[in-house]
PDB file of C-alpha atoms and ligand atoms in Angstrom:
ATOM      1  CA  MET S   1     -14.501  35.061  15.762  1.00  0.00           C
ATOM      2  CA  PHE S   2     -11.859  37.418  16.489  1.00  0.00           C
ATOM      3  CA  ILE S   3      -9.224  36.202  19.086  1.00  0.00           C
ATOM      4  CA  THR S   4      -6.628  38.548  20.604  1.00  0.00           C
ATOM      5  CA  PHE S   5      -3.568  37.609  22.662  1.00  0.00           C
ATOM      6  CA  GLU S   6      -1.985  40.361  24.785  1.00  0.00           C
ATOM      7  CA  GLY S   7       0.892  40.196  27.363  1.00  0.00           C
ATOM      8  CA  ILE S   8       4.280  41.701  28.581  1.00  0.00           C
ATOM      9  CA  GLU S   9       7.631  41.145  26.125  1.00  0.00           C
ATOM     10  CA  GLY S  10       8.458  37.414  26.671  1.00  0.00           C
ATOM     11  CA  CYS S  11       5.092  36.202  27.976  1.00  0.00           C
ATOM     12  CA  GLY S  12       5.037  33.313  25.051  1.00  0.00           C
ATOM     13  CA  LYS S  13       1.980  34.729  23.305  1.00  0.00           C
ATOM     14  CA  SER S  14       3.686  34.326  19.874  1.00  0.00           C
ATOM     15  CA  THR S  15       3.910  30.694  20.459  1.00  0.00           C
ATOM     16  CA  GLN S  16       0.783  30.059  21.816  1.00  0.00           C
ATOM     17  CA  VAL S  17      -0.935  31.911  18.755  1.00  0.00           C
ATOM     18  CA  LYS S  18       0.669  29.216  16.768  1.00  0.00           C
ATOM     19  CA  LEU S  19      -0.282  26.437  18.638  1.00  0.00           C
ATOM     20  CA  LEU S  20      -3.806  27.655  18.987  1.00  0.00           C
ATOM     21  CA  GLY S  21      -3.922  28.334  15.204  1.00  0.00           C
ATOM     22  CA  GLU S  22      -2.630  24.597  14.555  1.00  0.00           C
ATOM     23  CA  GLU S  23      -5.402  22.966  16.979  1.00  0.00           C
ATOM     24  CA  LEU S  24      -8.137  24.711  15.410  1.00  0.00           C
ATOM     25  CA  ARG S  25      -7.128  24.123  11.844  1.00  0.00           C
ATOM     26  CA  LEU S  26      -6.875  20.269  12.993  1.00  0.00           C
ATOM     27  CA  ARG S  27     -10.316  20.548  13.960  1.00  0.00           C
ATOM     28  CA  GLY S  28     -11.239  22.083  10.739  1.00  0.00           C
ATOM     29  CA  TYR S  29     -11.872  25.436  11.185  1.00  0.00           C
ATOM     30  CA  GLY S  30     -10.386  28.015   8.562  1.00  0.00           C
ATOM     31  CA  VAL S  31      -7.807  30.194  10.580  1.00  0.00           C
ATOM     32  CA  THR S  32      -5.809  33.433   9.800  1.00  0.00           C
ATOM     33  CA  LEU S  33      -2.834  34.258  12.045  1.00  0.00           C
ATOM     34  CA  THR S  34      -1.536  37.489  12.178  1.00  0.00           C
ATOM     35  CA  ARG S  35      -0.001  40.295  14.717  1.00  0.00           C
ATOM     36  CA  GLU S  36       0.360  43.621  15.185  1.00  0.00           C
ATOM     37  CA  PRO S  37       1.906  46.196  14.643  1.00  0.00           C
ATOM     38  CA  GLY S  38       2.063  44.548  11.052  1.00  0.00           C
ATOM     39  CA  GLY S  39       0.174  41.927   9.565  1.00  0.00           C
ATOM     40  CA  CYS S  40       0.233  43.576   5.677  1.00  0.00           C
ATOM     41  CA  PRO S  41       2.969  44.878   3.659  1.00  0.00           C
ATOM     42  CA  ILE S  42       2.238  48.418   4.618  1.00  0.00           C
ATOM     43  CA  ALA S  43       1.856  47.743   8.527  1.00  0.00           C
ATOM     44  CA  ASP S  44       4.672  45.746   8.330  1.00  0.00           C
ATOM     45  CA  LYS S  45       6.911  48.812   6.937  1.00  0.00           C
ATOM     46  CA  ILE S  46       5.351  51.015   9.828  1.00  0.00           C
ATOM     47  CA  ARG S  47       6.346  48.018  12.392  1.00  0.00           C
ATOM     48  CA  ALA S  48       9.923  48.427  11.195  1.00  0.00           C
ATOM     49  CA  ILE S  49       9.928  52.051  11.826  1.00  0.00           C
ATOM     50  CA  LEU S  50       8.283  51.287  15.683  1.00  0.00           C
ATOM     51  CA  LEU S  51      10.591  48.828  16.707  1.00  0.00           C
ATOM     52  CA  ASP S  52      13.852  50.246  15.163  1.00  0.00           C
ATOM     53  CA  ALA S  53      16.037  50.716  18.317  1.00  0.00           C
ATOM     54  CA  ASP S  54      17.815  53.732  16.363  1.00  0.00           C
ATOM     55  CA  ASN S  55      14.696  55.838  16.442  1.00  0.00           C
ATOM     56  CA  THR S  56      15.391  57.141  19.868  1.00  0.00           C
ATOM     57  CA  ALA S  57      13.950  60.749  18.989  1.00  0.00           C
ATOM     58  CA  MET S  58      10.445  59.229  18.306  1.00  0.00           C
ATOM     59  CA  THR S  59       7.754  61.231  20.329  1.00  0.00           C
ATOM     60  CA  PRO S  60       4.881  59.179  22.370  1.00  0.00           C
ATOM     61  CA  LEU S  61       2.478  60.743  20.155  1.00  0.00           C
ATOM     62  CA  THR S  62       4.295  59.866  16.732  1.00  0.00           C
ATOM     63  CA  GLU S  63       4.436  56.364  18.262  1.00  0.00           C
ATOM     64  CA  LEU S  64       0.800  56.404  18.926  1.00  0.00           C
ATOM     65  CA  LEU S  65      -0.193  57.591  15.593  1.00  0.00           C
ATOM     66  CA  LEU S  66       2.120  55.365  13.885  1.00  0.00           C
ATOM     67  CA  TYR S  67       0.308  52.525  15.754  1.00  0.00           C
ATOM     68  CA  ALA S  68      -3.303  53.367  14.705  1.00  0.00           C
ATOM     69  CA  ALA S  69      -1.965  54.050  10.983  1.00  0.00           C
ATOM     70  CA  ALA S  70      -0.961  50.307  10.804  1.00  0.00           C
ATOM     71  CA  ARG S  71      -3.620  49.289  12.693  1.00  0.00           C
ATOM     72  CA  SER S  72      -5.888  50.716  10.168  1.00  0.00           C
ATOM     73  CA  GLN S  73      -4.705  49.501   7.166  1.00  0.00           C
ATOM     74  CA  HIS S  74      -4.363  45.966   9.029  1.00  0.00           C
ATOM     75  CA  LEU S  75      -7.839  45.768   9.453  1.00  0.00           C
ATOM     76  CA  HIS S  76      -8.809  46.885   6.333  1.00  0.00           C
ATOM     77  CA  ASP S  77      -6.247  44.694   4.290  1.00  0.00           C
ATOM     78  CA  LYS S  78      -6.388  41.338   6.491  1.00  0.00           C
ATOM     79  CA  VAL S  79      -8.661  41.148   9.512  1.00  0.00           C
ATOM     80  CA  ARG S  80     -11.927  42.416   7.903  1.00  0.00           C
ATOM     81  CA  PRO S  81     -11.883  40.296   4.889  1.00  0.00           C
ATOM     82  CA  ALA S  82     -11.016  37.063   6.770  1.00  0.00           C
ATOM     83  CA  LEU S  83     -13.717  37.828   9.306  1.00  0.00           C
ATOM     84  CA  GLU S  84     -16.331  38.435   6.421  1.00  0.00           C
ATOM     85  CA  SER S  85     -15.303  35.183   5.073  1.00  0.00           C
ATOM     86  CA  GLY S  86     -15.689  33.040   8.049  1.00  0.00           C
ATOM     87  CA  GLU S  87     -12.628  32.644   9.299  1.00  0.00           C
ATOM     88  CA  ILE S  88     -11.376  32.535  13.084  1.00  0.00           C
ATOM     89  CA  VAL S  89      -8.870  35.244  13.170  1.00  0.00           C
ATOM     90  CA  ILE S  90      -6.038  34.940  16.102  1.00  0.00           C
ATOM     91  CA  CYS S  91      -4.098  38.413  16.185  1.00  0.00           C
ATOM     92  CA  ASP S  92      -1.092  38.905  18.347  1.00  0.00           C
ATOM     93  CA  ARG S  93      -1.631  41.966  20.177  1.00  0.00           C
ATOM     94  CA  PHE S  94      -4.093  44.570  19.078  1.00  0.00           C
ATOM     95  CA  THR S  95      -6.045  47.875  20.681  1.00  0.00           C
ATOM     96  CA  ASP S  96      -5.231  46.800  24.289  1.00  0.00           C
ATOM     97  CA  ALA S  97      -1.490  46.894  23.668  1.00  0.00           C
ATOM     98  CA  THR S  98      -1.751  50.327  22.948  1.00  0.00           C
ATOM     99  CA  LEU S  99      -3.737  51.321  26.150  1.00  0.00           C
ATOM    100  CA  ALA S 100      -1.090  49.183  27.760  1.00  0.00           C
ATOM    101  CA  TYR S 101       2.085  50.423  26.336  1.00  0.00           C
ATOM    102  CA  GLN S 102       1.023  53.885  25.106  1.00  0.00           C
ATOM    103  CA  GLY S 103      -1.225  54.758  27.906  1.00  0.00           C
ATOM    104  CA  ALA S 104       0.217  52.717  31.065  1.00  0.00           C
ATOM    105  CA  GLY S 105       3.376  52.427  29.943  1.00  0.00           C
ATOM    106  CA  ARG S 106       3.605  56.159  28.296  1.00  0.00           C
ATOM    107  CA  SER S 107       1.489  57.829  30.238  1.00  0.00           C
ATOM    108  CA  LEU S 108      -0.566  59.035  27.168  1.00  0.00           C
ATOM    109  CA  ASP S 109      -4.082  60.168  27.665  1.00  0.00           C
ATOM    110  CA  GLN S 110      -6.479  56.796  27.635  1.00  0.00           C
ATOM    111  CA  ALA S 111      -9.659  58.747  26.268  1.00  0.00           C
ATOM    112  CA  LEU S 112      -7.396  59.431  23.286  1.00  0.00           C
ATOM    113  CA  ILE S 113      -6.062  56.331  22.682  1.00  0.00           C
ATOM    114  CA  ARG S 114      -9.479  54.740  23.129  1.00  0.00           C
ATOM    115  CA  GLN S 115     -10.974  57.710  20.470  1.00  0.00           C
ATOM    116  CA  LEU S 116      -7.694  56.504  17.923  1.00  0.00           C
ATOM    117  CA  ASN S 117      -8.188  52.727  18.523  1.00  0.00           C
ATOM    118  CA  ASP S 118     -11.895  53.492  17.380  1.00  0.00           C
ATOM    119  CA  LEU S 119     -10.873  55.316  14.431  1.00  0.00           C
ATOM    120  CA  ALA S 120      -8.553  52.583  13.469  1.00  0.00           C
ATOM    121  CA  THR S 121     -11.034  49.910  14.029  1.00  0.00           C
ATOM    122  CA  CYS S 122     -14.232  51.639  13.017  1.00  0.00           C
ATOM    123  CA  GLY S 123     -15.384  50.003  16.321  1.00  0.00           C
ATOM    124  CA  LEU S 124     -14.289  46.413  15.516  1.00  0.00           C
ATOM    125  CA  ALA S 125     -13.534  44.974  19.006  1.00  0.00           C
ATOM    126  CA  PRO S 126     -12.220  41.068  19.731  1.00  0.00           C
ATOM    127  CA  ASP S 127     -14.841  38.650  20.752  1.00  0.00           C
ATOM    128  CA  LEU S 128     -12.127  37.111  23.269  1.00  0.00           C
ATOM    129  CA  THR S 129      -8.657  38.494  24.628  1.00  0.00           C
ATOM    130  CA  ILE S 130      -6.174  35.790  26.265  1.00  0.00           C
ATOM    131  CA  LEU S 131      -4.061  37.860  28.558  1.00  0.00           C
ATOM    132  CA  MET S 132      -0.604  35.918  28.883  1.00  0.00           C
ATOM    133  CA  ASP S 133       0.310  37.186  32.114  1.00  0.00           C
ATOM    134  CA  CYS S 134       3.672  36.674  33.833  1.00  0.00           C
ATOM    135  CA  PRO S 135       6.158  38.725  36.209  1.00  0.00           C
ATOM    136  CA  VAL S 136       8.369  41.024  34.548  1.00  0.00           C
ATOM    137  CA  GLU S 137      11.677  39.629  35.293  1.00  0.00           C
ATOM    138  CA  ILE S 138      10.789  36.086  33.970  1.00  0.00           C
ATOM    139  CA  GLY S 139       9.477  37.814  30.690  1.00  0.00           C
ATOM    140  CA  LEU S 140      11.957  40.080  29.971  1.00  0.00           C
ATOM    141  CA  GLU S 141      14.816  37.138  30.754  1.00  0.00           C
ATOM    142  CA  ARG S 142      12.855  35.100  27.849  1.00  0.00           C
ATOM    143  CA  ALA S 143      12.719  38.023  25.470  1.00  0.00           C
ATOM    144  CA  LEU S 144      16.547  38.671  25.941  1.00  0.00           C
ATOM    145  CA  SER S 145      17.688  34.965  25.928  1.00  0.00           C
ATOM    146  CA  ARG S 146      15.594  34.428  22.491  1.00  0.00           C
ATOM    147  CA  ILE S 147      17.505  37.484  20.917  1.00  0.00           C
ATOM    148  CA  GLY S 148      20.825  36.002  21.887  1.00  0.00           C
ATOM    149  CA  ALA S 149      20.110  32.625  20.667  1.00  0.00           C
ATOM    150  CA  THR S 150      18.578  34.055  17.126  1.00  0.00           C
ATOM    151  CA  GLN S 151      21.693  35.023  14.716  1.00  0.00           C
ATOM    152  CA  GLY S 152      21.121  38.562  13.378  1.00  0.00           C
ATOM    153  CA  ALA S 153      18.404  39.703  16.345  1.00  0.00           C
ATOM    154  CA  LYS S 154      19.081  42.304  18.147  1.00  0.00           C
ATOM    155  CA  GLU S 155      16.851  44.194  21.095  1.00  0.00           C
ATOM    156  CA  GLU S 156      14.013  46.349  19.730  1.00  0.00           C
ATOM    157  CA  ARG S 157      12.787  49.831  21.069  1.00  0.00           C
ATOM    158  CA  PHE S 158      10.839  48.116  23.724  1.00  0.00           C
ATOM    159  CA  GLU S 159      12.960  45.473  24.987  1.00  0.00           C
ATOM    160  CA  LEU S 160      15.592  48.405  26.028  1.00  0.00           C
ATOM    161  CA  GLU S 161      12.724  50.217  28.080  1.00  0.00           C
ATOM    162  CA  SER S 162      13.367  50.041  32.173  1.00  0.00           C
ATOM    163  CA  LEU S 163      11.765  47.372  34.198  1.00  0.00           C
ATOM    164  CA  GLN S 164       9.472  50.315  35.542  1.00  0.00           C
ATOM    165  CA  PHE S 165       7.801  50.845  32.010  1.00  0.00           C
ATOM    166  CA  HIS S 166       7.146  47.010  31.589  1.00  0.00           C
ATOM    167  CA  GLU S 167       5.615  46.549  35.248  1.00  0.00           C
ATOM    168  CA  ALA S 168       3.659  49.724  34.135  1.00  0.00           C
ATOM    169  CA  VAL S 169       2.663  47.649  31.150  1.00  0.00           C
ATOM    170  CA  ARG S 170       1.884  44.496  33.271  1.00  0.00           C
ATOM    171  CA  ASN S 171      -0.489  46.216  35.216  1.00  0.00           C
ATOM    172  CA  GLY S 172      -1.912  48.305  32.775  1.00  0.00           C
ATOM    173  CA  TYR S 173      -3.111  45.165  31.175  1.00  0.00           C
ATOM    174  CA  LEU S 174      -4.191  43.281  34.511  1.00  0.00           C
ATOM    175  CA  LEU S 175      -6.568  46.866  35.142  1.00  0.00           C
ATOM    176  CA  LEU S 176      -8.103  45.920  31.696  1.00  0.00           C
ATOM    177  CA  ALA S 177      -8.596  42.715  32.403  1.00  0.00           C
ATOM    178  CA  GLY S 178     -10.144  43.554  35.519  1.00  0.00           C
ATOM    179  CA  ASN S 179     -12.506  46.347  33.846  1.00  0.00           C
ATOM    180  CA  GLU S 180     -13.544  43.740  31.208  1.00  0.00           C
ATOM    181  CA  PRO S 181     -13.945  39.876  32.583  1.00  0.00           C
ATOM    182  CA  LYS S 182     -16.084  38.953  30.025  1.00  0.00           C
ATOM    183  CA  ARG S 183     -13.966  39.526  27.230  1.00  0.00           C
ATOM    184  CA  PHE S 184     -10.595  38.880  28.779  1.00  0.00           C
ATOM    185  CA  ALA S 185      -9.439  35.191  29.859  1.00  0.00           C
ATOM    186  CA  LEU S 186      -6.396  35.645  32.274  1.00  0.00           C
ATOM    187  CA  GLN S 187      -3.636  33.190  31.459  1.00  0.00           C
ATOM    188  CA  ASP S 188      -1.170  32.276  34.008  1.00  0.00           C
ATOM    189  CA  ALA S 189       2.052  32.425  31.541  1.00  0.00           C
ATOM    190  CA  THR S 190       4.785  30.900  33.785  1.00  0.00           C
ATOM    191  CA  GLY S 191       3.813  26.720  33.245  1.00  0.00           C
ATOM    192  CA  PRO S 192       5.145  24.523  30.637  1.00  0.00           C
ATOM    193  CA  ILE S 193       3.994  25.534  27.340  1.00  0.00           C
ATOM    194  CA  PRO S 194       1.799  22.436  26.227  1.00  0.00           C
ATOM    195  CA  GLN S 195       0.116  22.772  29.467  1.00  0.00           C
ATOM    196  CA  ILE S 196      -0.914  26.412  28.241  1.00  0.00           C
ATOM    197  CA  ALA S 197      -1.601  25.366  25.120  1.00  0.00           C
ATOM    198  CA  GLU S 198      -4.249  23.155  26.475  1.00  0.00           C
ATOM    199  CA  GLN S 199      -5.618  25.709  28.979  1.00  0.00           C
ATOM    200  CA  ILE S 200      -6.047  27.975  26.149  1.00  0.00           C
ATOM    201  CA  ALA S 201      -7.630  25.437  23.925  1.00  0.00           C
ATOM    202  CA  ALA S 202     -10.080  24.836  26.762  1.00  0.00           C
ATOM    203  CA  ILE S 203     -10.889  28.487  27.030  1.00  0.00           C
ATOM    204  CA  VAL S 204     -11.500  28.911  23.178  1.00  0.00           C
ATOM    205  CA  THR S 205     -13.511  25.608  22.603  1.00  0.00           C
ATOM    206  CA  ALA S 206     -16.107  26.897  25.748  1.00  0.00           C
ATOM    207  CA  ARG S 207     -16.482  30.281  23.665  1.00  0.00           C
ATOM    208  CA  LEU S 208     -16.768  28.454  20.485  1.00  0.00           C
ATOM    209  CA  GLY S 209     -19.374  26.303  22.179  1.00  0.00           C
ATOM    210  CA  ALA S 210     -21.443  29.376  23.529  1.00  0.00           C
ATOM    211  CA  ARG S 211     -21.898  30.398  20.062  1.00  0.00           C
TER     212      ARG S 211
HETATM  213  P1  LIG U 301       5.665  42.024  19.734  1.00  0.00           P
HETATM  214  O1  LIG U 301       7.252  42.107  20.046  1.00  0.00           O
HETATM  215  O2  LIG U 301       4.815  41.312  20.324  1.00  0.00           O
HETATM  216  O3  LIG U 301       5.869  41.615  17.990  1.00  0.00           O
HETATM  217  O4  LIG U 301       5.317  43.336  19.526  1.00  0.00           O
HETATM  218  C1  LIG U 301       6.019  44.702  19.233  1.00  0.00           C
HETATM  219  C2  LIG U 301       6.060  45.848  19.874  1.00  0.00           C
HETATM  220  O5  LIG U 301       5.159  46.742  20.013  1.00  0.00           O
HETATM  221  C3  LIG U 301       5.944  45.324  21.620  1.00  0.00           C
HETATM  222  O6  LIG U 301       7.285  45.781  22.431  1.00  0.00           O
HETATM  223  C4  LIG U 301       4.635  45.878  22.236  1.00  0.00           C
HETATM  224  C5  LIG U 301       4.465  47.201  21.028  1.00  0.00           C
HETATM  225  N1  LIG U 301       3.249  47.542  20.844  1.00  0.00           N
HETATM  226  C6  LIG U 301       2.854  48.865  21.576  1.00  0.00           C
HETATM  227  O7  LIG U 301       3.675  49.515  22.198  1.00  0.00           O
HETATM  228  N2  LIG U 301       1.529  49.276  20.989  1.00  0.00           N
HETATM  229  C7  LIG U 301       0.806  48.587  20.327  1.00  0.00           C
HETATM  230  O8  LIG U 301      -0.383  49.089  20.136  1.00  0.00           O
HETATM  231  C8  LIG U 301       1.131  47.399  19.636  1.00  0.00           C
HETATM  232  C9  LIG U 301       0.289  46.548  18.795  1.00  0.00           C
HETATM  233  C10 LIG U 301       2.355  47.085  20.063  1.00  0.00           C
END
């Protein structure tokens, strides 16, 4: 089973990825946790370029191609081998992030993005996508206070974007979820962490049962 988590900056998805992984391992499942961009050495190097706040001159198309390149390597090195060995793969962001950030956020052509997503994944799609939804003000405040509390951390390229950009990304995600209600589970990300974890575990349990 291939599960992805999506949402705006500071929505809390990385915490929930870890908690869901722990819960499924306790139940005896083999689980691979990973993330995009990154998840393997070559894609991690591409991630560093993509998130470097000094790269102000990067064009939207370069950005899109780098996400596709990182994804192709990540699928080859990590996601496919884990799925083939029968593990549950939980990925922090995937193809929907490209449609939301580069599509809704940067206004790149959605058809082109879908074409590149297909090329990079060879058509592999998540079985379940959990969209952690919260207002942009809450997400950005959390993301910025986390940076303030982490020694050596600094704002990355996307955290420096305008509120309007993040609103467009959030709306892009909501539109994607509305168009594919079977694959997406919309999760309110404003509540307490343990409560959200329980709700997500219930969604995943139901899906695993249905398989
Ligand atoms: P993270 O902060 O969740 O690790 O994600 C890194 C950033 O990359 C985040 O700001 C969203 C962005 N991103 C895209 O713009 N497009 C993509 O396809 C992916 C996977 C991430």
